[in-house]
Short mmCIF file of C-alpha atoms in Angstrom, two decimals:
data_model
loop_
_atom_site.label_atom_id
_atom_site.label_comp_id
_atom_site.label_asym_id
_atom_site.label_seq_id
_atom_site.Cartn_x
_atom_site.Cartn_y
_atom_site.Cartn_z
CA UNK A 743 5.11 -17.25 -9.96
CA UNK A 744 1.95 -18.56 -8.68
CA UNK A 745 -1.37 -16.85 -9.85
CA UNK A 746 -4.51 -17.50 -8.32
CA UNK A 747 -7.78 -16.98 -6.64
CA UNK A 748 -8.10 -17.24 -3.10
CA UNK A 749 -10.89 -16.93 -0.51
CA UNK A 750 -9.88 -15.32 2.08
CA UNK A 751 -12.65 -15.16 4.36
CA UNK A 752 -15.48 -15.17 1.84
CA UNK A 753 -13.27 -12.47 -0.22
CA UNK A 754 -12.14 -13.84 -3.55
CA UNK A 755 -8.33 -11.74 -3.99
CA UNK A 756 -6.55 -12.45 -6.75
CA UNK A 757 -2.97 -13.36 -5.78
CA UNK A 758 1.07 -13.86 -7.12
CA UNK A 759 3.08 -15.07 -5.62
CA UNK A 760 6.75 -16.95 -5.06
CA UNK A 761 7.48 -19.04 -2.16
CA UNK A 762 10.14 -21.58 -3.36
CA UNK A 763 13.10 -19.37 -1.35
CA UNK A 764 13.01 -21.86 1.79
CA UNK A 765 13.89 -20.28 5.14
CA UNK A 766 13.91 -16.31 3.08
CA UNK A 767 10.93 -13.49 4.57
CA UNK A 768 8.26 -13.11 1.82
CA UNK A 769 7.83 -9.36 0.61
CA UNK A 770 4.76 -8.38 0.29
CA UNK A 771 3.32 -5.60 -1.76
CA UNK A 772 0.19 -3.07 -0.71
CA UNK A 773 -1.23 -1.08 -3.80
CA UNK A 774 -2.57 1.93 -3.88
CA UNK A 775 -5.73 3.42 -3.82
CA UNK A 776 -6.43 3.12 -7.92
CA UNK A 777 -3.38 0.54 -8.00
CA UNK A 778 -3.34 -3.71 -8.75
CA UNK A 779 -0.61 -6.01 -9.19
CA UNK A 780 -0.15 -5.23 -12.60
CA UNK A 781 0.86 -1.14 -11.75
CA UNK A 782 3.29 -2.11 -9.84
CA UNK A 783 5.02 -3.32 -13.44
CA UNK A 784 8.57 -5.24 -12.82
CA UNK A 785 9.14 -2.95 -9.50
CA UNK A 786 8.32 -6.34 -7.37
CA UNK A 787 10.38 -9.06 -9.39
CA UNK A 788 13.63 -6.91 -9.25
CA UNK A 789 13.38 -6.42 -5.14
CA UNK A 790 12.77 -10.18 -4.65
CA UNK A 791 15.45 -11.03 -7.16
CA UNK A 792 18.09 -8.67 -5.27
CA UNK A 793 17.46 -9.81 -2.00
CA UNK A 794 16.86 -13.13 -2.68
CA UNK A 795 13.45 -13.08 -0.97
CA UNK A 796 9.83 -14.65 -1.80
CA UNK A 797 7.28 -12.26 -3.32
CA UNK A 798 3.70 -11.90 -2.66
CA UNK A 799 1.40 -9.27 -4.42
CA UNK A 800 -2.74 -9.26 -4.40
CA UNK A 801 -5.33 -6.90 -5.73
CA UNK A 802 -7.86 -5.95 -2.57
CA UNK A 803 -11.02 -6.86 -2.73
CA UNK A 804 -12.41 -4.59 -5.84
CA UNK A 805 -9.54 -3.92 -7.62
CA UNK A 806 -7.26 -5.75 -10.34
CA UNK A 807 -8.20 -8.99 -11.09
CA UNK A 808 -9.84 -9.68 -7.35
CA UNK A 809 -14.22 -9.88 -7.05
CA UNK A 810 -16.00 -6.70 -6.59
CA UNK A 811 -16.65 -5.08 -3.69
CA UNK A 812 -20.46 -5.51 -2.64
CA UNK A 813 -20.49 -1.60 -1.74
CA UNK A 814 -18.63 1.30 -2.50
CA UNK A 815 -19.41 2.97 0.98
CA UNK A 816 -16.89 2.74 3.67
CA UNK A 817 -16.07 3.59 7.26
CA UNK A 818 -12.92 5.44 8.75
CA UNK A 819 -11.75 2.53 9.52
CA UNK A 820 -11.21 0.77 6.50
CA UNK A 821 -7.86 0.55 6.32
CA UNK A 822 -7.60 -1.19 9.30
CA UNK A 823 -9.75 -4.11 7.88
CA UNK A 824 -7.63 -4.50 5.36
CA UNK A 825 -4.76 -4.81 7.53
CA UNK A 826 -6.78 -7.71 8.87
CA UNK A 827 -7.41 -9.23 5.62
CA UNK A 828 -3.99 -9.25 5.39
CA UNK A 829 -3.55 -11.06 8.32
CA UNK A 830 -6.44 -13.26 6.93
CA UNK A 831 -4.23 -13.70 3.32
CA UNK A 832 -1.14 -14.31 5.28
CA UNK A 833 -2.73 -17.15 8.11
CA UNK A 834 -4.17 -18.61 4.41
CA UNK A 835 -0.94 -19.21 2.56
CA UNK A 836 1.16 -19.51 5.94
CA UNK A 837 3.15 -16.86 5.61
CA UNK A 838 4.89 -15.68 8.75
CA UNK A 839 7.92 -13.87 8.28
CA UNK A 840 7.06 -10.81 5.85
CA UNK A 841 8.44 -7.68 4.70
CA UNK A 842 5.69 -5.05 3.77
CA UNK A 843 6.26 -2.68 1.10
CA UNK A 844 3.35 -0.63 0.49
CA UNK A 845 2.08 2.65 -1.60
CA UNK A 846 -0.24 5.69 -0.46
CA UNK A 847 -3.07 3.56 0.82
CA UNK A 848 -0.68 0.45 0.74
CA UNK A 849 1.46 1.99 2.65
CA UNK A 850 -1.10 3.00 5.61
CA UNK A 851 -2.36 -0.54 5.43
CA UNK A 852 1.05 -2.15 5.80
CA UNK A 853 1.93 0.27 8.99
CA UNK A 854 -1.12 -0.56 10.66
CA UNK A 855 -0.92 -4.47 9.89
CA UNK A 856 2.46 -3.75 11.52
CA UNK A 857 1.24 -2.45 14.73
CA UNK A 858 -1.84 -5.31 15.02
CA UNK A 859 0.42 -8.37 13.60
CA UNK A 860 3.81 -7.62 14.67
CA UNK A 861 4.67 -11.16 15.06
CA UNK A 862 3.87 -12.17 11.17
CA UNK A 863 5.87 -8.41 10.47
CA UNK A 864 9.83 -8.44 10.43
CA UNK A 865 9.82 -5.27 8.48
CA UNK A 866 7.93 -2.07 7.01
CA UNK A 867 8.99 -0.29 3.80
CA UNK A 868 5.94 2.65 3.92
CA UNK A 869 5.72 4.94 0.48
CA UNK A 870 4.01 8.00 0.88
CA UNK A 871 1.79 6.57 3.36
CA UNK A 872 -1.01 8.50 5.92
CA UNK A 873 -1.33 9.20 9.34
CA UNK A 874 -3.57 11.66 9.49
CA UNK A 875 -5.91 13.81 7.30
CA UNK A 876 -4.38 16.95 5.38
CA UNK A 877 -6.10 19.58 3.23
CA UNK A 878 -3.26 18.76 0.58
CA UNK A 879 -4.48 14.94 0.38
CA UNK A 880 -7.86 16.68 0.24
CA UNK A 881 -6.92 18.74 -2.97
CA UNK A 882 -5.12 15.95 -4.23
CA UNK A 883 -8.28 14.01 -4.11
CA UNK A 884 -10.22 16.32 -5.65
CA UNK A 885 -7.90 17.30 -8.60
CA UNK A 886 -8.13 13.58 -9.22
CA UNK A 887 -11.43 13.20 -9.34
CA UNK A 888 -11.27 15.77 -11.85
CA UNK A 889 -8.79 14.23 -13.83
CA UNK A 890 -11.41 11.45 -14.03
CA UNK A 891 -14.66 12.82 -14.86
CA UNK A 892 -12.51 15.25 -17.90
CA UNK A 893 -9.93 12.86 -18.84
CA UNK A 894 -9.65 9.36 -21.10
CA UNK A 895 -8.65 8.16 -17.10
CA UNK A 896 -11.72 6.12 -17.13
CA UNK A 897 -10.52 4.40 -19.67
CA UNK A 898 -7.03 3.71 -18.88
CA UNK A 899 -7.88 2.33 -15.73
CA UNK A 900 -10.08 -0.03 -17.12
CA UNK A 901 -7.22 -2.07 -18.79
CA UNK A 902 -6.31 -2.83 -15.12
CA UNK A 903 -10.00 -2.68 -12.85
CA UNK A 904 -12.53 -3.74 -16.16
CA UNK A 905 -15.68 -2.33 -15.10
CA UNK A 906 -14.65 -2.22 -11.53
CA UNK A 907 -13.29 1.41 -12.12
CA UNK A 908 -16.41 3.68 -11.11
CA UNK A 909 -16.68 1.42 -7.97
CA UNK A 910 -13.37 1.95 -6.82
CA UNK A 911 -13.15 5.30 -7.97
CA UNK A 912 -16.07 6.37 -5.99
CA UNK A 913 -15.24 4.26 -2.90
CA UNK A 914 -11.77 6.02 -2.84
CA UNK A 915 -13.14 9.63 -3.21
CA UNK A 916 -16.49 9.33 -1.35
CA UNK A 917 -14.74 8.52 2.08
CA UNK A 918 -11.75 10.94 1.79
CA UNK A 919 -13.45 13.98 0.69
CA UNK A 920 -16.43 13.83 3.56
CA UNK A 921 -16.75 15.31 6.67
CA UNK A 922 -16.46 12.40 8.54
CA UNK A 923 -13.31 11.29 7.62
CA UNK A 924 -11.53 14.81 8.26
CA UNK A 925 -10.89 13.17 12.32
CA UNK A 926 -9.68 9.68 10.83
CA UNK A 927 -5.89 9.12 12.75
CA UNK A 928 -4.31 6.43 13.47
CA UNK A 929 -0.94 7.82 15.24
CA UNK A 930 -2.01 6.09 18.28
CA UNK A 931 -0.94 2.83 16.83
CA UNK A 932 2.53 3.65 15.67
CA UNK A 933 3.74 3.21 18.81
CA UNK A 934 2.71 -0.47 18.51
CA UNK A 935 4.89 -1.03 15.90
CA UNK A 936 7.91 -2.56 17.11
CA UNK A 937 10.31 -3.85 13.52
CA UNK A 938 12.27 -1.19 11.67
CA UNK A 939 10.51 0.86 9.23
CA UNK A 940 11.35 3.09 6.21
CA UNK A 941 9.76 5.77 5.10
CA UNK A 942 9.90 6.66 1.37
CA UNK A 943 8.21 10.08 0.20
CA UNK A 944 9.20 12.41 -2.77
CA UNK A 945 9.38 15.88 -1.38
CA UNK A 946 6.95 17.21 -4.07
CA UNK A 947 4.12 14.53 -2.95
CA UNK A 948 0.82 16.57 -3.80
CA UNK A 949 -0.89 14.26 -1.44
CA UNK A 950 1.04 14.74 1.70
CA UNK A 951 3.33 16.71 3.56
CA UNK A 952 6.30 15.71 5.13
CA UNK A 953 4.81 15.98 8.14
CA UNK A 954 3.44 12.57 7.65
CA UNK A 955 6.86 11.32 7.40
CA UNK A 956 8.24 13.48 10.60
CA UNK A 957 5.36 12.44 13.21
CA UNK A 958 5.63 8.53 11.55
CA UNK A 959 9.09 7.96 12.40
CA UNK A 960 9.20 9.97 15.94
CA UNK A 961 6.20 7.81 17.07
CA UNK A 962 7.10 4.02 16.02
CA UNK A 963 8.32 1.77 18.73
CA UNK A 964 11.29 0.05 16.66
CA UNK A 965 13.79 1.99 14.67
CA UNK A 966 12.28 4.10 11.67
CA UNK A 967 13.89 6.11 8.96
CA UNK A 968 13.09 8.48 6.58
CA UNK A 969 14.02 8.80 3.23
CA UNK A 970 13.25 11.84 1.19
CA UNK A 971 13.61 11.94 -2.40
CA UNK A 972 13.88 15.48 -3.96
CA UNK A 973 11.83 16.94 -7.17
CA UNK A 974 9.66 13.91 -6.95
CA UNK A 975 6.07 13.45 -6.71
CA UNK A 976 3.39 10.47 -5.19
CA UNK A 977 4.92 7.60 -6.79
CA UNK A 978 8.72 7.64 -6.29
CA UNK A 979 9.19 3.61 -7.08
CA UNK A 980 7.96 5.02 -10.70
CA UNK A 981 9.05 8.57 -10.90
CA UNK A 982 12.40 7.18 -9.63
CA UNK A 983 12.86 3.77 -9.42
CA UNK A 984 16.31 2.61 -9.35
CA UNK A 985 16.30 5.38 -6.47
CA UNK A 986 13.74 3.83 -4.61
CA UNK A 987 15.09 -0.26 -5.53
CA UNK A 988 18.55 0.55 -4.04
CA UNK A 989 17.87 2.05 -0.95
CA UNK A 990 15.14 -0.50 -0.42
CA UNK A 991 17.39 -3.06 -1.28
CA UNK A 992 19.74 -1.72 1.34
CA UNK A 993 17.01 -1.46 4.23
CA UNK A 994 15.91 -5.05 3.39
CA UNK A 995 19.37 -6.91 3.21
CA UNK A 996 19.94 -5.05 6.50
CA UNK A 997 16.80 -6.57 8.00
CA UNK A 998 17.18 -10.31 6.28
CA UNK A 999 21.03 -10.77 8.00
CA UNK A 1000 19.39 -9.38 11.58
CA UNK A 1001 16.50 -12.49 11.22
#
């Protein structure tokens, strides 16, 4: 695997990758809103290895090993800007045939890159991804913030952020727990995305209902399914990952011997 530094744009993202699979889709993986390449532990390694397919991970701008972010303070629409730095990231290395497999956050980003990029996209694998705004994510938000300001948190995360942790922290919480960002949507895209997507959600998610998952799959243009994992929380590729690697493994050899 390839580790470096890349400026994408006049962002410095830290990136992994594997592209020595000649004429194989690259999967690419979207952390989450606290995540980096290094939570997503061997999950990524043991896809690409089972499907034979090129890997490509990166901490966003702020997070992981990447450069700070010069601001914590961000619009609704900041999710779709990083869909376009990944479009940026991918136009960089010249990637163009990817699979997208991302988490929470990730997995917003990856369905939106989907709808704008659709040519660079042959497939989405979204895990407990949003749509839309829900006072459960709200609560879920808050708890965590919690967690953070009366746990050792702080200090766990900084094995993975250094002292990018408050920063990210804040960015994350600021923008989902104001006012303004109660009318953020971006349903009107799905129907722009036109590859087959999966949807991955534990049924116990205590940051979204299934209702994401029900009003994500009725609305995409290509073919979508769900997949709901029972007695599971946020994280299912942790909580329950052979779970999660099989079926994913499944949806991706599925897509690989359609290219």
């Amino acid at each position: 695997m390839i580790e470096e530094v890349i400026d994408v744009k006049g962002k410095n993202l830290f990136v992994k990758f594997n592209n020595s699979l000649k004429n194989k889709p690259t999967i690419v993986f979207l952390h989450d809103s606290l995540g980096s390449i290094q939570l997503w532990r061997d999950f990524p390694e043991k896809l690409a290895e089972a499907t034979q397919c090129n890997v490509l991970l990166y901490d966003r701008l702020g997070y992981g090993k990447s450069f700070p972010m010069t601001t914590h303070e961000r619009e609704n629409n900041y999710m779709e800007l990083e869909a376009d730095v990944l479009n940026d990231l991918l136009s960089e290395l010249n990637i163009n045939e990817t699979i997208l497999f991302g988490h929470s956050d990730g997995g917003t980003i990856a369905s939106i890159a989907a709808a704008k990029y659709s040519e660079k996209i042959k497939a989405v694998i979204c895990e407990a991804g949003h749509i839309f705004v829900e006072e459960i994510t709200i609560k879920g938000v808050k708890e965590a913030f919690n967690t953070y300001n009366t746990t050792n948190l702080p200090e766990r995360l900084k094995k993975y952020h250094g002292d990018k942790v408050d920063m990210i922290v804040k960015a994350w919480t600021e923008i989902w727990l104001s006012e303004k960002f109660r009318t953020w949507n971006v349903e009107y895209l799905l129907k722009n995305i036109t590859s087959p997507l999966l949807f991955i959600q534990g049924e116990n998610d205590e940051y979204g209902s299934l209702n994401q998952v029900e009003k994500t799959v009725s609305q995409v243009g290509g073919d979508a399914e769900k997949f709901i994992i029972p007695n599971v929380g946020h994280t299912p590729h942790k909580d329950s990952p052979e779970i999660v690697l099989n079926k994913s493994i499944e949806f991706i050899n599925s897509i690989i011997s359609s290219i």
